[in-house]
JSON list of C-alpha atoms in Angstrom, two decimals:
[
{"chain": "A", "resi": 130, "resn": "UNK", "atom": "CA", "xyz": [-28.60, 22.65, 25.22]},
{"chain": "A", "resi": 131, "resn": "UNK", "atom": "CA", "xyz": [-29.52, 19.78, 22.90]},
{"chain": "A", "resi": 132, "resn": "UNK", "atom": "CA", "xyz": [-27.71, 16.93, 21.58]},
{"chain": "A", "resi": 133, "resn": "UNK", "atom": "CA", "xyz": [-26.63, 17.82, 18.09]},
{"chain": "A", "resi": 134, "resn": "UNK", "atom": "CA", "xyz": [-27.44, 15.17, 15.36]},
{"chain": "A", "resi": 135, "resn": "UNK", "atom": "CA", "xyz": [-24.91, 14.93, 12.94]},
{"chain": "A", "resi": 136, "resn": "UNK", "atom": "CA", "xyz": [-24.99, 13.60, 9.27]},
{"chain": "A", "resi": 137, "resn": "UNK", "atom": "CA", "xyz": [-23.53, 10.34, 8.99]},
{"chain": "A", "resi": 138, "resn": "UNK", "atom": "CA", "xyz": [-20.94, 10.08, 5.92]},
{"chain": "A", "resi": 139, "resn": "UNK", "atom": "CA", "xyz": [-19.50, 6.98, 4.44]},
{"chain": "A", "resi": 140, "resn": "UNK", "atom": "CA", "xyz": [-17.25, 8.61, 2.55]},
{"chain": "A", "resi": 141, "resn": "UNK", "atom": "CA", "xyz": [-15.46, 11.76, 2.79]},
{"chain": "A", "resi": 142, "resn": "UNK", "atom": "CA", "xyz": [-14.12, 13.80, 5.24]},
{"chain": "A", "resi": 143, "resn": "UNK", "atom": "CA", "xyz": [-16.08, 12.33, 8.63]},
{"chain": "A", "resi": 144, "resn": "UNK", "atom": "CA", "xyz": [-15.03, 11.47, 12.32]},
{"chain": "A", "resi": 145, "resn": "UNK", "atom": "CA", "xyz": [-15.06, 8.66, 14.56]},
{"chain": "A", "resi": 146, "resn": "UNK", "atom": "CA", "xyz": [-18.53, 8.44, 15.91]},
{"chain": "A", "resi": 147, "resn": "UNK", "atom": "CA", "xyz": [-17.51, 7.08, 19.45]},
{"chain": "A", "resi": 148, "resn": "UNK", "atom": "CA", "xyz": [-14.89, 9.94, 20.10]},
{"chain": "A", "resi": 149, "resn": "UNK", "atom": "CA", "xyz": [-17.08, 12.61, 19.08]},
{"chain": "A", "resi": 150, "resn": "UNK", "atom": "CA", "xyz": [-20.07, 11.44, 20.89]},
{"chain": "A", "resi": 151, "resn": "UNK", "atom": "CA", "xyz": [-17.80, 10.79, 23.86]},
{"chain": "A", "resi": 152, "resn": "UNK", "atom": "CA", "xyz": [-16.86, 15.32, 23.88]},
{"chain": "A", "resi": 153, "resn": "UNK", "atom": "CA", "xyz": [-20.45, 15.95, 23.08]},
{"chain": "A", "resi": 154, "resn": "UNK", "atom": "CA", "xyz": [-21.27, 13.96, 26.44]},
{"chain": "A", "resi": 155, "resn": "UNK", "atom": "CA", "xyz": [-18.92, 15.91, 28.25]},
{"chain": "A", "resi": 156, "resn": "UNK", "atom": "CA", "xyz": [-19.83, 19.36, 26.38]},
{"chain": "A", "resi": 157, "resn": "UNK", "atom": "CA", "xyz": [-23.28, 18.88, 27.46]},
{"chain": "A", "resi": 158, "resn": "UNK", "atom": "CA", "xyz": [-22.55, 17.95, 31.06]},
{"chain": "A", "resi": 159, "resn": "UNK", "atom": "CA", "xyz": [-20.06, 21.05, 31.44]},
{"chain": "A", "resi": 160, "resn": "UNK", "atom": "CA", "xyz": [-22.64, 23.49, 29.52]},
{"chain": "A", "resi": 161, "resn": "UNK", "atom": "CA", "xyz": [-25.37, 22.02, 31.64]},
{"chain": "A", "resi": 162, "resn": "UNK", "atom": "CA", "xyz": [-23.47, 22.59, 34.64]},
{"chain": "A", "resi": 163, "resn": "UNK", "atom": "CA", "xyz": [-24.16, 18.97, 35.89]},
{"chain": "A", "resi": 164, "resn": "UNK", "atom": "CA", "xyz": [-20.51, 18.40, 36.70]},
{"chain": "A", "resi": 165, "resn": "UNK", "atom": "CA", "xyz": [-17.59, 20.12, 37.21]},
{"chain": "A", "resi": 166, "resn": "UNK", "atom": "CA", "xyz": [-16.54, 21.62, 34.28]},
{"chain": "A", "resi": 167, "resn": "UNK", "atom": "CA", "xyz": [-14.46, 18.76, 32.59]},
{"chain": "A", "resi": 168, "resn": "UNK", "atom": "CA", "xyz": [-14.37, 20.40, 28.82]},
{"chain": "A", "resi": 169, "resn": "UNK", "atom": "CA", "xyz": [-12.63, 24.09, 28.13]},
{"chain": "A", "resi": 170, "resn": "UNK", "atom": "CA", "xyz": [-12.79, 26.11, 25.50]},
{"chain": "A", "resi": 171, "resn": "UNK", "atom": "CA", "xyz": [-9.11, 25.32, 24.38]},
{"chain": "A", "resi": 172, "resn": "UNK", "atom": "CA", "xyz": [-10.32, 21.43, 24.41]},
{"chain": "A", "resi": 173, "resn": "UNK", "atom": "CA", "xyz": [-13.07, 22.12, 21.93]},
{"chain": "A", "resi": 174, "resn": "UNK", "atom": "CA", "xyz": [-10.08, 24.30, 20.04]},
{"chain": "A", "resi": 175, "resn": "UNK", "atom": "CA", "xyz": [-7.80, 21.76, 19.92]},
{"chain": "A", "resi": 176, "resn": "UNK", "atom": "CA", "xyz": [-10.31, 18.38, 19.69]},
{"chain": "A", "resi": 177, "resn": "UNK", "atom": "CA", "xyz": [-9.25, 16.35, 17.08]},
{"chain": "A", "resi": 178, "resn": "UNK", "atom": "CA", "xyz": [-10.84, 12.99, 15.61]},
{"chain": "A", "resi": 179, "resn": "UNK", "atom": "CA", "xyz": [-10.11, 9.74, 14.40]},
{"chain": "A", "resi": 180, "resn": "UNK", "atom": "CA", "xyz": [-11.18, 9.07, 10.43]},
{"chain": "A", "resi": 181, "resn": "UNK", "atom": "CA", "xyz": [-12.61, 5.66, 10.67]},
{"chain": "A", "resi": 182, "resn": "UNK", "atom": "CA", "xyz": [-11.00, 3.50, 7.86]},
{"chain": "A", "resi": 183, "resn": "UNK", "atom": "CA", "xyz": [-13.93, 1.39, 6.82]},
{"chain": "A", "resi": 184, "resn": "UNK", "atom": "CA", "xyz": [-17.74, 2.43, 8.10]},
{"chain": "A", "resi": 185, "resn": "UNK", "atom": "CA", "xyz": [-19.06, 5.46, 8.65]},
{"chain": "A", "resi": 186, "resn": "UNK", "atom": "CA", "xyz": [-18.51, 8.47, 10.43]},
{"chain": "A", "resi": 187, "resn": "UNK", "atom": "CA", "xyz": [-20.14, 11.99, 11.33]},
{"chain": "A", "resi": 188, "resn": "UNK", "atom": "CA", "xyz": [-19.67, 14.61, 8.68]},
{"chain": "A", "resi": 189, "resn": "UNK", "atom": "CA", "xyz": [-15.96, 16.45, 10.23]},
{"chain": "A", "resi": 190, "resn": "UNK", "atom": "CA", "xyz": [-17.74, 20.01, 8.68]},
{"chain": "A", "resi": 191, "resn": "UNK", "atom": "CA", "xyz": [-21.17, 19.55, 10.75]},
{"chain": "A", "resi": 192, "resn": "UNK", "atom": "CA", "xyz": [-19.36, 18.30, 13.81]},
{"chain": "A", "resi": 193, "resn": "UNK", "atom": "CA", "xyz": [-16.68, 21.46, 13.17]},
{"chain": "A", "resi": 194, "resn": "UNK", "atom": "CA", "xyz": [-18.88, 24.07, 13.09]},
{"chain": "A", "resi": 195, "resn": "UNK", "atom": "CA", "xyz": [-20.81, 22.74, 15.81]},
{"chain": "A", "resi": 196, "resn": "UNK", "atom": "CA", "xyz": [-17.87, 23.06, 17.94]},
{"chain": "A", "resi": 197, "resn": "UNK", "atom": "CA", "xyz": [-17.01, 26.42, 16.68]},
{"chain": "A", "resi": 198, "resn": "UNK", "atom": "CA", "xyz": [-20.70, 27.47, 17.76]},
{"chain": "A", "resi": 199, "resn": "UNK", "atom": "CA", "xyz": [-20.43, 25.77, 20.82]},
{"chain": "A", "resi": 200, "resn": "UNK", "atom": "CA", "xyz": [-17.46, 27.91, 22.48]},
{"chain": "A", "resi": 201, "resn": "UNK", "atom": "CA", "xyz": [-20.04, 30.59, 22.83]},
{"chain": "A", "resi": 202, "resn": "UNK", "atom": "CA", "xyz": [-22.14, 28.60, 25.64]},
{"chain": "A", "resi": 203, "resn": "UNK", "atom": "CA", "xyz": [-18.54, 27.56, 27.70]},
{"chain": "A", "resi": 204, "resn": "UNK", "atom": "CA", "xyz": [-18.17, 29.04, 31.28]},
{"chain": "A", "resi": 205, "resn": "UNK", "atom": "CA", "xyz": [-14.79, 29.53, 30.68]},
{"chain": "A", "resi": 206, "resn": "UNK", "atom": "CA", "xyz": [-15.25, 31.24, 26.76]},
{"chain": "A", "resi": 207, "resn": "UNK", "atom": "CA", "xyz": [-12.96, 34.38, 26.65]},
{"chain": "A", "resi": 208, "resn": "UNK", "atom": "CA", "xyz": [-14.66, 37.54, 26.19]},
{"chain": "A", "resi": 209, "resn": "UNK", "atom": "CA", "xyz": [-13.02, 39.59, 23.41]},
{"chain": "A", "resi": 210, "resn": "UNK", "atom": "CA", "xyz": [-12.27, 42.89, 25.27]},
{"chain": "A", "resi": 211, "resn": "UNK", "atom": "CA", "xyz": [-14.38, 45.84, 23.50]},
{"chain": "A", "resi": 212, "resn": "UNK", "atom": "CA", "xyz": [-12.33, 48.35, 21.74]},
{"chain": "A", "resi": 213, "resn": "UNK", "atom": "CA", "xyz": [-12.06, 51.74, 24.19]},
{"chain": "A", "resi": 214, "resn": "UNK", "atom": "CA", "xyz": [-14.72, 54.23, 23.16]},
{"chain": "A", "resi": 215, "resn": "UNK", "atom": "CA", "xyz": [-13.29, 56.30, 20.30]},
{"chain": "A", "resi": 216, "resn": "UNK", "atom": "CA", "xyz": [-10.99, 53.79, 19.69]},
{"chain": "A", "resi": 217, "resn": "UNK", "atom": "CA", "xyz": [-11.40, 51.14, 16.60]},
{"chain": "A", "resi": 218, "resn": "UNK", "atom": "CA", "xyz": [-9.31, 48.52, 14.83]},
{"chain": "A", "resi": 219, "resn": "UNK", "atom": "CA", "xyz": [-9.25, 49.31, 11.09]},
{"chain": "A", "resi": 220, "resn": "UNK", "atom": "CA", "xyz": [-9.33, 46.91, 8.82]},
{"chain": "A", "resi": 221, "resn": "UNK", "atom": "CA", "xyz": [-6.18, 45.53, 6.42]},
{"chain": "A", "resi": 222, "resn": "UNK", "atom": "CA", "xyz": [-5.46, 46.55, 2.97]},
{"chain": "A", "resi": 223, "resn": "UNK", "atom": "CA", "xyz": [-3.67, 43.43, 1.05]},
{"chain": "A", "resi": 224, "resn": "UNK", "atom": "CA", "xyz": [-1.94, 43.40, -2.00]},
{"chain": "A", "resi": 225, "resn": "UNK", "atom": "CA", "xyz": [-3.44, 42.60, -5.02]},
{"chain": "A", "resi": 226, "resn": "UNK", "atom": "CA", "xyz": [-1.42, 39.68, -7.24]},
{"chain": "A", "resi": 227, "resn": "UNK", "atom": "CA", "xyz": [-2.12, 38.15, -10.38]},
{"chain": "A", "resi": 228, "resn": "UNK", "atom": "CA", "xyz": [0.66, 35.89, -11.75]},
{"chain": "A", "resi": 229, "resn": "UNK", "atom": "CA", "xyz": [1.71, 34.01, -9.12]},
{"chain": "A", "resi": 230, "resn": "UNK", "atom": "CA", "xyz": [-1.50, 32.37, -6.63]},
{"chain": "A", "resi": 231, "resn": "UNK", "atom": "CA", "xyz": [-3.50, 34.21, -4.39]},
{"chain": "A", "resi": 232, "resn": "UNK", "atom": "CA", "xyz": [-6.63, 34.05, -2.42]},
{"chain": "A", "resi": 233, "resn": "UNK", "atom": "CA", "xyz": [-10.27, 34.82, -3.97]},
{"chain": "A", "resi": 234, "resn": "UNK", "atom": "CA", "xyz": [-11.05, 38.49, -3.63]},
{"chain": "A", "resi": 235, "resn": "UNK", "atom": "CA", "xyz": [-14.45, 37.81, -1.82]},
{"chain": "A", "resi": 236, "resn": "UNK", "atom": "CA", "xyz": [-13.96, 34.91, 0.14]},
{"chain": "A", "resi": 237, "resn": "UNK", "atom": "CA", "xyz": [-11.16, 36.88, 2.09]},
{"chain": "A", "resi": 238, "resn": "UNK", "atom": "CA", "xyz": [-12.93, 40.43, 2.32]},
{"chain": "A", "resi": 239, "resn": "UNK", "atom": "CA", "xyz": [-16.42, 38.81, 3.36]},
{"chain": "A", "resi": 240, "resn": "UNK", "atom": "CA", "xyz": [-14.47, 36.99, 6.41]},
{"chain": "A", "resi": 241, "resn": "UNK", "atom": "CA", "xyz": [-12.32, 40.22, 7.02]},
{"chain": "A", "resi": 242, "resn": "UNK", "atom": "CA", "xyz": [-15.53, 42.03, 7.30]},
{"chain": "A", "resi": 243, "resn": "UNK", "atom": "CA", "xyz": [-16.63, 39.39, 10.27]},
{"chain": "A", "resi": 244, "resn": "UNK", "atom": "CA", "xyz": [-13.37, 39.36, 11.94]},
{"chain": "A", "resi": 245, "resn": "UNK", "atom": "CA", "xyz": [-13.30, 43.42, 12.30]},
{"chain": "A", "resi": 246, "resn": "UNK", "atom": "CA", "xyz": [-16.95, 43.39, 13.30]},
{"chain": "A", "resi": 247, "resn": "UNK", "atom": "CA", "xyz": [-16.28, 41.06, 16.05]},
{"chain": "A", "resi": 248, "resn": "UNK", "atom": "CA", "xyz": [-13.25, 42.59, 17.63]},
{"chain": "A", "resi": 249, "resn": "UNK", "atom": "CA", "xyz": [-14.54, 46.10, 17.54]},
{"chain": "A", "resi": 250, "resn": "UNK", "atom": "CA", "xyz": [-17.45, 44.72, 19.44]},
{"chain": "A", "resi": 251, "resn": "UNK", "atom": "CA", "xyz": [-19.67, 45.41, 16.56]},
{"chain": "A", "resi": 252, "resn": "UNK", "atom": "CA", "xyz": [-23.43, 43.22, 15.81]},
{"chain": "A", "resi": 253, "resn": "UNK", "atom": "CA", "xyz": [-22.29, 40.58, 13.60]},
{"chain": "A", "resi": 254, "resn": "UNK", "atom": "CA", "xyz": [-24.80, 37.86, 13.19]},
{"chain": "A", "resi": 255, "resn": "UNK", "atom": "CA", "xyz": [-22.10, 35.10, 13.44]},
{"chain": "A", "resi": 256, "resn": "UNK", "atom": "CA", "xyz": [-19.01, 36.41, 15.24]},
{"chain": "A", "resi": 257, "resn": "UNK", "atom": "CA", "xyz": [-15.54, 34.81, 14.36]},
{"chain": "A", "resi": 258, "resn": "UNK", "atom": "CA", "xyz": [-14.56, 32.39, 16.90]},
{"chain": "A", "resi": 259, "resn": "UNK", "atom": "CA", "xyz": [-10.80, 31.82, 17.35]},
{"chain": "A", "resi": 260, "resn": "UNK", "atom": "CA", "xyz": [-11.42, 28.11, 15.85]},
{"chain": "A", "resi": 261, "resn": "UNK", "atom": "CA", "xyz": [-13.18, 29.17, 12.75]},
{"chain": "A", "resi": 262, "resn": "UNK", "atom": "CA", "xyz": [-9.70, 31.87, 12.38]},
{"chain": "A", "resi": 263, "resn": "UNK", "atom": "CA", "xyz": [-7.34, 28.82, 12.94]},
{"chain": "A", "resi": 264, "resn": "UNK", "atom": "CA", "xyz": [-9.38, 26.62, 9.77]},
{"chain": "A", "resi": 265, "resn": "UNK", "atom": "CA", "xyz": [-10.70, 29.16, 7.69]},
{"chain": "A", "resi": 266, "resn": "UNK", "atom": "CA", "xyz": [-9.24, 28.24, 4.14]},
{"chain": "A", "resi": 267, "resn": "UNK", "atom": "CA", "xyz": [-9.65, 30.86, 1.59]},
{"chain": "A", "resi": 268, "resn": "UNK", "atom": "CA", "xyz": [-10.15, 29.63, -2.40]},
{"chain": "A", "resi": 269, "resn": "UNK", "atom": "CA", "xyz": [-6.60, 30.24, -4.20]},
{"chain": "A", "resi": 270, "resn": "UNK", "atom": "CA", "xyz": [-6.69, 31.85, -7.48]},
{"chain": "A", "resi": 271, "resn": "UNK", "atom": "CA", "xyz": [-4.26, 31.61, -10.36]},
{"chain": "A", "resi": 272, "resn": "UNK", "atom": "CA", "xyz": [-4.49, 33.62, -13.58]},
{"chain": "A", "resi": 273, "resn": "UNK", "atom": "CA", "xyz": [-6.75, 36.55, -12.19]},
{"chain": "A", "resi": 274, "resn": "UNK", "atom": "CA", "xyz": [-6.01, 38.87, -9.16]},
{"chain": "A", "resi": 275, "resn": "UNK", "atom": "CA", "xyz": [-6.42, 37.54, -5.72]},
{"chain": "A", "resi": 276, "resn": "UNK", "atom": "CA", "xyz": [-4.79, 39.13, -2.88]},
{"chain": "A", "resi": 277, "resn": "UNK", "atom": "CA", "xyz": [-1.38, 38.06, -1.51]},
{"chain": "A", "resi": 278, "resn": "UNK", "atom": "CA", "xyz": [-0.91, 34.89, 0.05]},
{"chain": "A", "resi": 279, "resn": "UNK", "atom": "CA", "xyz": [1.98, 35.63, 2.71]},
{"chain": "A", "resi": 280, "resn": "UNK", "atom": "CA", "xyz": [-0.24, 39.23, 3.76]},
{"chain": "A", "resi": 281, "resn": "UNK", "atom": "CA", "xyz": [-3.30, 37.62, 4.52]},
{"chain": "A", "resi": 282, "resn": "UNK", "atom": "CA", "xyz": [-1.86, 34.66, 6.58]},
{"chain": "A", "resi": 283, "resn": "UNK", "atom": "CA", "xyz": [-0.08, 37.65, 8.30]},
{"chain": "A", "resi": 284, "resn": "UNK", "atom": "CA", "xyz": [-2.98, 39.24, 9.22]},
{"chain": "A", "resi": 285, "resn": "UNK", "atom": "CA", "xyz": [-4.52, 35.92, 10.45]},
{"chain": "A", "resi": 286, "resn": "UNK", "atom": "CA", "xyz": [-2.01, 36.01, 12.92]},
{"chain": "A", "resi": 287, "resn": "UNK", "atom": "CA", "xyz": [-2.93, 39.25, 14.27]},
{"chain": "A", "resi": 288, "resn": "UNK", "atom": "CA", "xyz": [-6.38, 38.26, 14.40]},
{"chain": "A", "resi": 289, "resn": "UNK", "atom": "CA", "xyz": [-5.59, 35.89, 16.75]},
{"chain": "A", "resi": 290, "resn": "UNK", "atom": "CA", "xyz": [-3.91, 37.71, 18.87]},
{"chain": "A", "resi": 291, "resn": "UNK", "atom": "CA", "xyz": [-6.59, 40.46, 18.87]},
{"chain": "A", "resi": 292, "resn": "UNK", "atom": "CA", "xyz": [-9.21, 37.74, 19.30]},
{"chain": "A", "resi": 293, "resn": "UNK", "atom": "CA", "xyz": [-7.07, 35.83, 22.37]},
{"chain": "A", "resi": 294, "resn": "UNK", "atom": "CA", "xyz": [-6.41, 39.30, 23.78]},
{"chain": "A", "resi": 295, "resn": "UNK", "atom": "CA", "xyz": [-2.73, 39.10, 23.24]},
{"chain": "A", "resi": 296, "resn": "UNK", "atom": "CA", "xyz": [-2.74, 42.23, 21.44]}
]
């Protein structure tokens, strides 16, 4: 694997330079297998950064997704059990608002569509990592339909648990 250069920002939403280039050294050691593996999976899901106050920093989106793509080459990455054959997860049905705020229409089916894809073991040319589930923000809509808030963070949830193996 090789080192990942990063746009530097200064402005915006960036990170610390020195803390991320401190996991990428350890990412690349574990992933390279030249020491004991020091960095999980749950370390890259939970790795959080400093926002430097003056100077700049690495752009937090590029470093984030990096991370998200990066759970795929950990040792310890869990698989996401395939579905039984005959067996298949079907996808939600939300409700449909339109006076009080939703979420965009195709922003939420287009990452629905991913999420079923990858849990029923499906080709998907980017899989949903449990990461990307836990930050995925969906663009709220007011004064057209959208579909309901509360039902879609539900089914986040679930997602979760089906991507974790929990359910």
């Amino acid at each position: 694997m090789l080192r990942p250069e990063f746009a530097v920002k200064r402005f915006g939403e960036r990170y610390d330079r020195a803390e991320v280039d401190a996991l990428i050294d350890k990412l690349l050691a574990t992933v390279n297998r030249t020491t004991t593996p020091s960095v999980t999976v749950e370390d890259l899901r939970s790795a959080a950064f400093r926002t430097p106050l003056l100077g700049p920093g690495y752009s937090a989106q590029e470093v984030d997704d990096f991370l998200t793509d990066a759970e795929q080459w950990m040792p310890d990455r869990p698989a996401v059990r395939p579905m039984p054959t005959g067996q298949h997860r079907e996808g939600p049905l939300f409700t449909p608002v339109r006076i009080r705020e939703g979420y965009s229409f195709e922003d939420v089916d287009e990452f629905v569509e991913r999420v079923m894809a990858t849990v029923n073991g499906e080709p998907v040319k980017r899989p949903v990592t449990v990461r990307e589930l836990r930050k995925v923000r969906f663009t709220p809509v007011r004064l057209s339909e959208g579909y309901d808030v509360e039902e879609v963070d539900n089914w986040l949830d679930q997602a979760e648990r089906w991507l974790t193996g929990e359910d």
